[in-house]
């Protein structure tokens, strides 16, 4: 199906999202309610979002012609991932396409070295870091940063822990593995953190911004597995500081749309920025059921320069648990049990074939008692994954 824009009701905004993953799929839920026409540039005809979006032409996000054709029929172009080459985005802008976030902002979510440099310039706190070109430079960096272990990261293209290595000493194979990629490598001190936090904000072109409650996120093997909103026991002034850092970054970088600032709450008291994402983020999925305005709705409002919605939480605690692919290929079988057990549980499936460890959905529980809310979410996710049975 290919929609003629004239066929749509008067004034219907057309938002193009490059990439057809679960973020685009969940954006469609918000787009439907707002009467926004979402177009998706899909990787293949059955990818997650293409199952839910009628206007989803297939095309490669690196193919200039494909992206240009796609963008020509959109009022604004935004992203499901940060992998569209910066040069291509500049080209779109020079042709009059409205790109939000724009390439100048987005590069800070694409390139971890560019991000660190900019954060240093604006005085936002980072772990000790340096670009390294050889194993000897890794050793020299470690000596300057309090010793091993250190973290090595590809500056571009990583996600879900792919492109991140932990080197325990100068002879660790992780160092060779990182350089074997041939990619530019950023070294960082391995932060001894109490936990990971995420400060999510949305900012619109006219400069309005909202900050969601700061959440705690848990990663396993580099993949986000659980998010608790708000971060339990987080000191009020520290939470405010995290929100201020995120708002400041959004303003300084000229971000439009959602910005997620992944942070470390270090054992020594420092609050450090890990990385930035300029799109709806896994640590914001709780907002669909747990906040007055979901991150997907606020992303759409922001890129369309509409007033932003309240980021306030609906309950004292909301816990989101990712459903990772296990051994059970049929995710729907588990619904009978989890739905019967917990009528207040919210289930989100992404329409992705099960592969071990792959994010195929998430569940959300909210309520007043943190332990109960957490148990409900964990139980449902584990049951759907197939790691528990009863
Ligand atoms: N400097 C660091 N110190 C300690 N842990 C880190 C550091 N950098 C990354 N990590 C761990 O690795 C995970 C993935 O790293 P990140 O830079 O966020 O890459 P990705 O792009 O894959 O999300 C983080 O969520 C964190 O758990
Ligand atoms: Mg990350």
GROMACS .gro file of C-alpha atoms in nm, residues 8 24 84 122 124 167 209 216 227 238 271 274 287 387:
model
   14
    8UNK     CA    1  -0.542   1.167   0.405
   24UNK     CA    2   0.884   0.217   1.531
   84UNK     CA    3   2.184   0.648   0.921
  122UNK     CA    4   2.997   2.136   2.824
  124UNK     CA    5   2.891   1.702   3.176
  167UNK     CA    6   3.996  -0.585   2.958
  209UNK     CA    7   1.143   2.013   2.741
  216UNK     CA    8   1.720   0.236   3.744
  227UNK     CA    9   1.386  -0.099   3.450
  238UNK     CA   10   2.072   1.339   4.291
  271UNK     CA   11   2.709   1.053   3.862
  274UNK     CA   12   2.759   0.647   2.990
  287UNK     CA   13   0.614   0.501   3.022
  387UNK     CA   14   1.311  -1.999   3.211
   0.00000   0.00000   0.00000
